[in-house]
XYZ file of C-alpha atoms in Angstrom:
563
model
C 138.471 126.021 141.671
C 135.210 127.972 141.489
C 134.008 125.827 138.617
C 134.471 122.576 140.548
C 131.487 121.498 142.700
C 132.083 121.658 146.432
C 131.432 117.925 146.890
C 134.036 116.989 144.255
C 136.654 119.353 145.697
C 136.151 117.762 149.096
C 136.652 114.230 147.768
C 140.192 115.103 146.647
C 141.283 115.527 150.260
C 139.710 112.355 151.668
C 143.095 110.813 152.512
C 144.151 113.859 154.509
C 140.738 114.200 156.184
C 140.857 110.626 157.461
C 143.791 111.627 159.653
C 141.743 114.025 161.791
C 138.052 113.115 161.271
C 135.941 110.638 163.247
C 132.490 109.431 162.206
C 129.284 108.899 164.140
C 125.670 108.115 163.264
C 122.608 110.269 163.916
C 119.008 109.111 163.820
C 116.851 111.297 161.548
C 113.056 111.004 161.475
C 111.440 112.494 158.359
C 107.697 112.991 158.036
C 105.492 114.385 155.256
C 101.752 115.046 155.224
C 99.368 116.893 152.935
C 96.777 118.181 155.422
C 94.378 119.569 152.765
C 94.024 122.938 154.468
C 92.513 121.418 157.612
C 93.244 123.061 160.954
C 94.133 120.285 163.433
C 92.566 119.939 166.884
C 94.986 120.903 169.639
C 94.916 117.345 171.016
C 95.779 115.665 167.690
C 97.867 112.555 168.401
C 100.857 112.505 166.022
C 103.058 110.170 168.052
C 102.787 107.480 165.377
C 103.784 109.925 162.646
C 106.868 110.959 164.631
C 107.775 107.292 165.229
C 108.380 107.823 168.943
C 109.161 104.182 169.775
C 112.823 105.162 169.596
C 113.643 108.892 169.826
C 115.507 110.480 166.925
C 118.221 113.123 167.069
C 116.601 115.197 164.326
C 112.960 115.545 163.246
C 112.299 116.914 159.747
C 108.570 117.532 159.316
C 106.992 118.815 156.122
C 103.360 119.792 155.506
C 101.628 120.594 152.257
C 98.418 122.620 151.928
C 98.797 123.936 155.445
C 96.276 126.510 154.224
C 93.570 125.957 151.556
C 94.957 126.642 148.077
C 92.324 129.190 147.088
C 92.916 132.379 145.105
C 93.128 134.511 148.251
C 95.912 132.421 149.758
C 97.781 131.963 146.468
C 97.809 135.585 145.287
C 97.143 137.448 148.540
C 99.026 137.904 151.773
C 100.426 134.719 153.296
C 98.140 133.154 155.896
C 100.333 131.829 158.715
C 97.603 131.352 161.317
C 97.780 127.512 161.255
C 101.548 127.499 161.960
C 101.356 128.163 165.748
C 98.764 125.388 166.121
C 100.955 122.841 164.320
C 104.075 123.917 166.206
C 102.234 123.591 169.502
C 101.197 120.019 168.629
C 104.728 119.107 167.517
C 106.315 120.628 170.624
C 103.871 118.938 172.995
C 104.498 115.589 171.294
C 108.284 115.885 171.399
C 108.144 116.923 175.055
C 106.723 113.481 175.837
C 109.930 111.826 174.659
C 112.062 110.547 177.517
C 115.692 110.581 176.451
C 117.619 107.576 177.764
C 120.313 108.443 180.277
C 123.566 106.496 180.206
C 123.818 103.968 183.012
C 126.925 103.041 184.975
C 127.999 99.448 185.379
C 129.016 98.489 188.885
C 130.495 95.141 189.865
C 130.977 95.904 193.565
C 129.720 98.332 196.168
C 128.877 101.636 194.444
C 131.613 104.252 194.829
C 130.947 107.871 195.606
C 129.290 109.744 192.751
C 132.150 112.232 192.942
C 134.311 109.652 191.167
C 132.093 109.865 188.121
C 131.910 112.727 185.707
C 129.258 115.033 187.121
C 127.745 115.831 183.750
C 125.152 113.069 183.378
C 123.412 113.401 186.713
C 123.925 117.138 187.047
C 122.202 117.731 183.722
C 119.208 115.651 184.800
C 118.670 117.916 187.796
C 119.529 121.006 185.772
C 116.936 120.256 183.089
C 114.303 119.874 185.788
C 115.128 123.309 187.175
C 115.862 125.501 184.160
C 112.928 127.265 182.511
C 111.530 126.503 179.073
C 113.469 128.233 176.314
C 114.602 127.403 172.819
C 117.385 129.935 173.042
C 120.659 128.640 174.413
C 122.745 131.607 173.423
C 122.956 133.482 176.741
C 126.569 133.132 177.789
C 126.343 135.723 180.531
C 127.220 134.624 184.064
C 125.907 136.446 187.091
C 127.713 137.248 190.312
C 126.025 136.278 193.532
C 124.615 139.749 194.185
C 123.031 139.998 190.712
C 119.539 138.919 189.844
C 119.590 136.909 186.620
C 117.146 137.998 183.971
C 113.976 135.957 183.731
C 113.309 136.985 180.143
C 113.954 134.260 177.560
C 113.770 134.925 173.845
C 113.207 132.318 171.175
C 115.713 132.670 168.370
C 114.666 129.823 166.117
C 114.871 130.245 162.403
C 117.378 130.313 159.567
C 119.385 133.103 161.132
C 119.299 131.721 164.655
C 122.592 131.420 166.433
C 123.253 127.802 167.200
C 125.120 127.375 170.444
C 125.125 126.096 173.972
C 124.515 128.335 176.949
C 126.936 128.906 179.761
C 124.306 129.784 182.344
C 125.607 129.771 185.886
C 124.011 127.039 187.935
C 124.581 128.824 191.220
C 122.625 131.829 189.987
C 119.780 129.417 189.145
C 119.978 127.839 192.632
C 121.127 124.384 191.652
C 123.820 122.535 193.537
C 125.370 119.119 193.980
C 126.975 117.898 197.157
C 129.856 116.016 195.563
C 130.948 119.148 193.696
C 131.945 120.786 196.987
C 134.680 118.339 197.924
C 137.975 120.190 197.842
C 139.422 122.518 200.452
C 139.644 126.278 199.935
C 142.148 128.739 201.417
C 141.031 130.739 204.385
C 138.815 133.740 203.626
C 140.704 137.001 204.167
C 140.183 140.168 202.155
C 138.966 138.223 199.162
C 137.364 134.809 199.062
C 136.973 132.356 196.236
C 133.727 130.629 195.387
C 133.586 127.713 193.009
C 130.794 127.861 190.486
C 129.762 125.172 188.067
C 130.033 126.075 184.409
C 127.105 124.475 182.567
C 128.631 123.900 179.129
C 131.834 122.235 180.408
C 130.646 121.144 183.855
C 133.921 122.290 185.381
C 134.636 124.700 188.212
C 135.198 128.387 187.633
C 136.578 130.678 190.311
C 135.048 134.071 190.948
C 136.546 136.499 193.451
C 134.102 138.423 195.611
C 134.846 140.757 198.492
C 134.305 139.614 202.051
C 131.608 142.282 202.402
C 129.675 140.735 199.535
C 129.805 137.385 201.321
C 128.169 138.810 204.413
C 125.526 140.490 202.278
C 124.565 137.090 200.912
C 124.055 135.394 204.279
C 120.289 135.530 203.818
C 120.534 133.501 200.625
C 123.584 131.372 201.318
C 122.985 129.744 204.669
C 124.402 126.241 204.408
C 128.087 125.897 205.177
C 130.577 123.063 205.162
C 133.785 122.890 207.162
C 136.961 124.037 205.414
C 139.196 122.123 207.807
C 137.527 118.784 207.156
C 137.167 116.837 203.911
C 133.465 116.524 203.248
C 132.054 113.182 202.154
C 128.741 111.412 201.668
C 127.602 108.776 204.117
C 125.964 105.753 202.456
C 123.153 105.031 201.900
C 122.642 108.455 200.365
C 119.829 110.188 198.547
C 119.693 109.592 194.770
C 121.341 112.255 192.647
C 118.019 113.227 191.094
C 116.354 113.489 194.517
C 115.590 117.176 194.042
C 113.759 116.617 190.763
C 111.813 113.651 192.160
C 110.665 115.484 195.271
C 109.778 118.553 193.251
C 107.499 116.479 191.043
C 105.669 114.446 193.683
C 105.575 117.257 196.299
C 107.012 114.937 198.928
C 109.096 117.741 200.445
C 107.020 120.199 202.502
C 106.422 123.633 201.034
C 109.040 126.140 202.133
C 111.706 123.464 202.646
C 115.071 123.857 201.045
C 117.826 121.631 199.743
C 119.936 122.432 202.782
C 117.847 120.047 204.896
C 119.016 117.027 202.905
C 120.305 114.437 205.377
C 122.896 113.165 202.944
C 125.102 116.214 203.627
C 127.254 114.998 206.498
C 130.835 115.470 207.504
C 132.980 112.388 207.737
C 134.205 113.689 211.116
C 130.880 114.675 212.582
C 128.490 117.592 212.537
C 129.483 121.088 211.566
C 130.877 123.086 214.467
C 132.179 126.539 213.566
C 130.061 128.324 210.989
C 132.733 130.991 210.502
C 135.021 128.362 209.018
C 132.425 126.867 206.744
C 131.987 126.986 203.035
C 128.871 128.532 201.522
C 126.178 126.584 199.681
C 123.221 128.291 197.993
C 119.777 127.543 199.333
C 117.166 126.145 196.939
C 113.583 127.341 197.158
C 111.512 124.244 196.384
C 108.331 126.282 195.906
C 109.914 127.716 192.767
C 111.194 124.303 191.654
C 107.790 122.642 191.998
C 106.064 125.238 189.852
C 108.811 125.368 187.250
C 108.148 123.773 183.865
C 110.460 121.030 182.699
C 112.846 122.083 179.993
C 112.172 120.747 176.486
C 114.532 118.077 175.225
C 114.086 119.306 171.627
C 114.419 122.753 170.090
C 113.182 124.067 166.773
C 115.949 125.357 164.498
C 113.925 126.187 161.393
C 110.321 127.033 160.586
C 109.478 128.222 157.080
C 106.236 128.608 155.133
C 105.655 129.331 151.447
C 101.917 129.619 150.712
C 100.766 126.062 151.552
C 104.193 124.417 151.951
C 105.645 124.323 155.454
C 108.910 122.858 156.768
C 109.891 122.570 160.442
C 113.098 121.000 161.787
C 113.655 120.062 165.428
C 116.827 118.714 167.053
C 117.684 117.379 170.480
C 119.079 120.136 172.664
C 122.556 118.642 173.010
C 122.976 118.568 169.206
C 121.991 122.173 168.587
C 125.449 123.657 169.153
C 126.872 121.379 166.430
C 124.502 122.697 163.734
C 125.713 125.674 161.742
C 125.493 127.330 158.303
C 121.683 127.350 158.205
C 120.440 128.535 154.813
C 116.950 128.483 153.285
C 115.970 128.561 149.619
C 112.397 128.708 148.290
C 111.389 127.936 144.715
C 107.886 128.508 143.342
C 106.844 126.492 140.293
C 103.070 126.979 140.478
C 100.947 129.514 138.619
C 102.958 131.182 135.815
C 105.894 128.982 136.809
C 106.821 131.098 139.823
C 103.918 131.291 142.278
C 104.370 129.294 145.470
C 101.195 127.198 145.436
C 103.551 124.524 144.064
C 107.270 124.398 144.634
C 109.762 123.691 147.403
C 111.388 124.870 150.608
C 115.005 123.700 150.890
C 117.192 123.943 154.002
C 120.965 123.578 153.998
C 122.925 123.029 157.205
C 126.122 121.549 158.526
C 125.824 118.914 161.257
C 129.257 118.615 162.810
C 131.446 118.644 159.651
C 128.867 117.142 157.242
C 126.480 119.164 155.061
C 122.846 118.069 154.753
C 119.994 119.356 152.632
C 116.281 118.793 153.304
C 113.740 119.613 150.573
C 109.993 119.755 151.206
C 107.988 120.063 147.983
C 104.510 120.003 146.491
C 104.598 119.142 142.774
C 102.067 119.528 139.963
C 98.906 117.493 140.509
C 96.756 115.574 138.017
C 96.463 112.058 136.588
C 96.119 112.927 132.919
C 98.604 111.980 130.222
C 101.595 114.297 130.419
C 101.128 115.276 134.063
C 104.023 113.042 135.107
C 106.339 114.927 132.714
C 105.268 118.237 134.287
C 106.207 116.835 137.683
C 109.614 115.854 136.280
C 110.001 119.421 135.036
C 109.177 120.736 138.519
C 111.972 118.611 139.999
C 114.493 119.851 137.431
C 113.450 123.470 138.004
C 113.865 123.113 141.770
C 117.364 121.685 141.261
C 118.240 124.539 138.917
C 116.901 127.445 140.963
C 117.556 126.383 144.565
C 120.675 128.210 145.748
C 122.203 128.540 149.220
C 125.334 130.655 148.756
C 127.021 132.930 146.260
C 129.613 131.735 143.787
C 132.346 133.461 145.807
C 131.644 131.419 148.944
C 134.342 128.853 149.689
C 133.701 125.567 151.467
C 129.912 126.067 151.618
C 127.445 124.198 149.356
C 125.832 126.315 146.686
C 123.357 123.889 145.094
C 121.337 120.879 146.279
C 123.748 118.272 144.937
C 126.724 119.904 146.670
C 125.625 118.307 149.971
C 126.799 114.955 151.293
C 123.351 113.906 152.527
C 120.063 114.947 150.885
C 116.481 114.024 151.783
C 113.515 114.996 149.603
C 110.023 114.765 151.091
C 106.562 115.931 150.186
C 103.454 115.449 148.095
C 105.196 114.544 144.830
C 101.809 113.730 143.252
C 103.056 110.810 141.101
C 100.139 108.479 140.317
C 99.559 104.813 139.456
C 99.042 103.942 135.776
C 96.103 101.583 136.343
C 92.309 101.872 136.162
C 90.474 102.620 139.384
C 88.913 99.155 139.721
C 92.192 97.281 139.074
C 93.979 99.476 141.599
C 91.386 98.715 144.285
C 91.659 95.005 143.503
C 95.423 94.983 144.092
C 94.973 97.051 147.250
C 92.465 94.538 148.615
C 95.034 91.774 147.969
C 97.837 93.879 149.500
C 99.849 93.177 146.366
C 102.146 96.165 146.786
C 104.849 94.796 144.488
C 102.577 94.537 141.461
C 101.036 97.899 142.251
C 104.505 99.495 142.467
C 105.322 98.259 138.951
C 102.799 100.810 137.648
C 103.827 103.608 139.965
C 104.882 106.654 137.953
C 107.729 107.653 140.254
C 109.229 104.161 140.175
C 109.033 104.200 136.374
C 110.650 107.641 136.147
C 113.434 106.553 138.500
C 114.213 103.510 136.331
C 114.312 105.637 133.173
C 116.457 108.309 134.851
C 114.084 111.105 133.897
C 113.601 112.277 137.512
C 115.611 111.800 140.703
C 118.396 110.009 138.861
C 120.574 108.207 141.411
C 118.129 108.738 144.294
C 116.780 105.882 146.379
C 113.490 105.124 148.117
C 112.509 102.428 150.563
C 110.301 99.485 149.673
C 106.630 100.469 149.835
C 104.718 98.011 152.014
C 101.651 100.098 152.776
C 98.462 101.111 150.927
C 98.357 104.207 148.727
C 98.134 107.362 150.820
C 95.716 109.273 148.524
C 92.792 109.917 148.070
C 90.562 109.232 151.092
C 87.271 110.641 152.201
C 87.771 113.010 155.129
C 87.658 111.306 158.541
C 87.257 107.937 156.831
C 89.227 104.859 155.787
C 87.413 104.714 152.445
C 88.938 105.914 149.206
C 86.856 108.724 147.756
C 85.774 106.777 144.677
C 83.585 104.599 146.897
C 81.219 107.545 147.167
C 79.408 108.020 143.825
C 78.738 111.703 144.607
C 82.438 112.511 144.922
C 84.845 113.043 142.041
C 86.676 109.755 141.576
C 90.451 109.699 141.980
C 92.530 106.569 141.492
C 94.406 105.797 144.749
C 98.106 106.638 144.555
C 101.304 106.921 146.591
C 101.484 110.699 146.285
C 103.373 111.240 149.547
C 106.997 110.139 149.254
C 110.424 110.417 150.890
C 113.668 109.870 148.942
C 117.354 110.162 149.805
C 120.632 110.777 148.013
C 124.243 110.549 149.147
C 126.567 108.237 150.983
C 126.197 107.234 154.616
C 122.368 107.255 154.524
C 120.864 104.034 155.876
C 117.069 103.624 155.821
C 115.618 101.936 158.913
C 111.872 102.159 158.261
C 109.387 103.512 155.727
C 105.723 103.546 156.677
C 102.480 105.473 156.753
C 100.356 106.464 159.758
C 96.599 106.022 160.095
C 95.500 109.622 160.667
C 92.176 110.688 159.130
C 92.337 114.477 159.352
C 93.037 114.866 155.638
C 92.387 113.086 152.330
C 96.073 112.062 152.537
C 97.716 109.780 155.087
C 101.096 110.900 156.494
C 104.312 109.035 155.683
C 107.421 108.593 157.843
C 110.972 107.491 157.018
C 113.694 106.941 159.614
C 117.372 107.086 158.627
C 120.698 106.533 160.282
C 123.000 109.158 158.785
C 126.766 109.122 159.104
C 128.371 112.451 159.981
C 131.992 113.494 160.181
C 133.210 114.836 163.520
C 136.373 116.910 163.752
C 138.919 115.444 166.195
C 141.511 118.018 167.360
C 143.736 115.346 168.913
C 143.984 113.391 165.667
C 144.779 116.577 163.770
C 147.464 117.475 166.287
C 149.035 114.034 165.878
C 148.884 114.369 162.099
C 150.668 117.735 162.192
C 153.241 116.880 164.859
C 156.450 114.946 164.289
C 157.836 112.836 167.108
C 161.489 113.170 168.165
C 162.237 109.821 166.543
C 160.634 110.897 163.247
C 162.582 114.179 163.253
C 165.800 112.308 164.017
C 165.096 109.904 161.190
C 164.458 112.736 158.740
C 167.668 114.497 159.786
C 169.747 111.322 159.384
C 168.297 110.727 155.927
C 169.089 114.322 154.966
C 172.679 114.008 156.289
C 173.196 110.819 154.275
C 171.911 112.513 151.133
C 174.298 115.438 151.652
C 177.227 113.076 152.267
C 176.501 111.086 149.127
C 176.271 114.301 147.094
C 179.670 115.486 148.377
C 181.182 112.077 147.630
C 179.958 112.218 144.045
C 181.345 115.738 143.645
C 184.697 114.612 145.025
C 184.852 111.685 142.604
C 183.996 113.997 139.747
């Protein structure tokens, strides 16, 4: 078994897997850019590079030459000073994405929101209130007399624990009226409070002593009658009223959520406060000043000399990503230094393994340089490793994954003279230009990336430009002439990968232009119910099996009797 690749072993059980596996599609945005060692301004607009017209579930962003490739950076200590600047720009850009919330269809008068699942609207309010943090691993819940910690640690990286938090919404002073609908037994020695669990959005019961309840009267001041069923009188405030008012400051400072006029009893006003249920008070001064929670979190950030790879996922997907592994391969100076090479990341998304490789291959447009780039690719395939040989069910090599995306400055050139190349560019004759592209030729001959696929190139070559200009550098007689080429590429391998777009972005920071590819990737999702059905016999099936067995035994006895 150890000698059989993981991907081939898995294919043998496809029939069985189909009985308990569902499939879904995820949108993956992949971007690559050689930034030529330039430090970006903090207000750099990369929205076009991230293709933000339709938000993706996963953003895979690779940079090459994040630092200048001089002797000090190649042989000395790694310079990671540009990384925080780039991550700040990426985070600020992704924070501008507005994720679309599912809408309900209504063909009559709208029913009470309590008839819907509370998750959609509760999470909208919750995300407005919870502080900024990339770490969702705190599963601790706090009792009402505890002060939750305000310290949040960022645990992004290859060893980060990927999971959802179970933060208690009551301890964070969030509350929804329609989640306080059912009657509770009378408070005696112990009382029961219902708290909303964030990960499942279901009620948990916590017992607290009656003394603790009185101690909390300063914080918990709003009460609802236990003897009356509480309802909402239409027209009511929108479910995201708290977030809206917090943003536009329309509620006076010092006000609290308990003044909301939509909290009314169906039988009248509240009469006896001793019989009422407790609701936490919300301090809107804190809400107004609280930063909105990011919709995306970074799960990996890795640098090797000038190569940098950063992967971001939408917050709801993070708990489904596991088995993060990173492998770096240097193929530069002496065949091992990291000025050229790759950073590869392996991960499982639901039950499907993906691999993302960001690379910077050997440069040059002389005869034989293309073969050296082919050798770089083969060396990366040979040396990239994610697990030991003894690991079972986990990919070891790049080709053991179901979905693979390779991005970076691959440095393949165009086999045409400078003047002829510019002529075809001026005519926008991309098809004829692609016929002389080295990577396309190597793909056809199977000498590099055999079996991989790339989208149709319908944009000008991305290299080499004058800095902060739309002119190729050969237009300047003082500069060293380089024939324009499609150096920056994105390729894919594996089933279930559907390319939606392949384009470049007009950013002038570097002598390269960035490239973006957007994929729809199919992932397998484990379905416990389907597995249970597959492993469970019905009474009728068991009866049928028993009757068949009885008939077989009877026929055997009959044959023995005849003998």
